[in-house]
Coordinates of C-alpha atoms in Angstrom, one line a residue:
X167 CA -54.9 51.9 75.5
X168 CA -53.1 50.8 72.7
X169 CA -49.5 51.3 73.4
X170 CA -47.3 49.8 70.9
X171 CA -49.7 49.6 68.0
X172 CA -48.2 52.5 66.0
X173 CA -45.0 50.6 65.8
X174 CA -46.8 47.5 64.4
X175 CA -48.6 49.5 62.0
X176 CA -45.5 51.3 60.6
X177 CA -43.9 48.0 60.3
X178 CA -46.9 46.5 58.3
X179 CA -47.2 49.7 56.1
X180 CA -43.3 49.3 55.5
X181 CA -43.5 45.7 54.4
X182 CA -46.6 46.9 52.1
X183 CA -44.5 49.5 50.5
X184 CA -41.4 46.8 50.1
X185 CA -39.2 48.4 52.7
X186 CA -37.3 46.2 55.1
X187 CA -38.2 45.0 58.3
X188 CA -36.0 42.7 59.8
X189 CA -36.7 39.4 61.9
X190 CA -35.1 41.1 64.9
X191 CA -37.3 44.1 64.5
X192 CA -40.4 42.2 64.0
X193 CA -39.8 40.0 67.0
X194 CA -39.0 42.9 69.0
X195 CA -42.4 44.6 68.7
X196 CA -44.5 44.8 71.7
X197 CA -47.9 46.0 72.2
X198 CA -50.7 46.5 74.9
X199 CA -54.5 46.6 74.0
X200 CA -57.2 47.2 76.6
X201 CA -59.8 46.0 73.9
X202 CA -59.3 41.8 73.7
X203 CA -61.0 42.0 70.1
X204 CA -58.0 44.4 68.9
X205 CA -55.5 42.4 70.9
X206 CA -56.3 39.4 69.2
X207 CA -56.2 41.0 65.7
X208 CA -53.1 42.7 66.6
X209 CA -51.5 39.5 67.8
X210 CA -52.7 37.9 64.3
X211 CA -51.2 41.0 62.5
X212 CA -47.8 40.7 64.2
X213 CA -47.6 36.6 63.6
X214 CA -48.4 37.6 59.9
X215 CA -45.7 39.8 59.7
X216 CA -43.3 37.5 60.9
X217 CA -44.3 35.1 58.3
X218 CA -43.9 37.8 55.6
X219 CA -40.3 38.6 56.8
X220 CA -39.5 35.0 57.1
X221 CA -40.8 34.3 53.5
X222 CA -38.6 36.7 51.8
X223 CA -36.7 34.1 49.6
X224 CA -40.0 32.8 48.4
X225 CA -41.5 36.0 47.9
X226 CA -38.4 37.3 46.2
X227 CA -38.9 34.5 43.5
X228 CA -42.7 34.6 43.2
X229 CA -44.2 38.0 42.0
X230 CA -47.7 37.0 42.6
X231 CA -47.1 35.8 46.1
X232 CA -45.1 38.8 46.9
X233 CA -48.1 41.0 45.6
X234 CA -50.3 39.0 47.8
X235 CA -48.4 39.3 51.0
X236 CA -47.9 43.2 50.5
X237 CA -51.6 43.6 49.8
X238 CA -52.4 41.6 53.3
X239 CA -49.9 43.5 55.2
X240 CA -51.3 47.0 53.8
X241 CA -54.9 45.7 54.7
X242 CA -53.8 44.6 58.4
X243 CA -52.2 48.0 58.8
X244 CA -55.2 50.0 57.7
X245 CA -57.7 47.7 59.6
X246 CA -55.5 48.2 62.8
X247 CA -55.3 51.8 62.3
X248 CA -59.5 51.9 62.0
X249 CA -59.6 49.5 64.9
X250 CA -57.4 51.7 67.0
X251 CA -58.4 55.1 65.9
X252 CA -55.0 56.0 64.6
X253 CA -54.3 58.4 62.2
X254 CA -53.2 56.8 58.7

């Protein structure tokens, strides 16, 4: 069971593409995973998404850091989709 993982993946994808993810939205994401390893990874993804959103002021002034963080969000979204067998 992976309730809410799709919403987390979608937010990670949007962040990777440069779309807006608000702090309120990121903090409101909830998910349930029956697999402990996937749950731990999803929690790590969620924390990194919070960091990503919080660092908008830093990222807006540092294109290399922004690129690196977007690549990480994409990697996390893809791995989460793969781990949970979600359609990409």
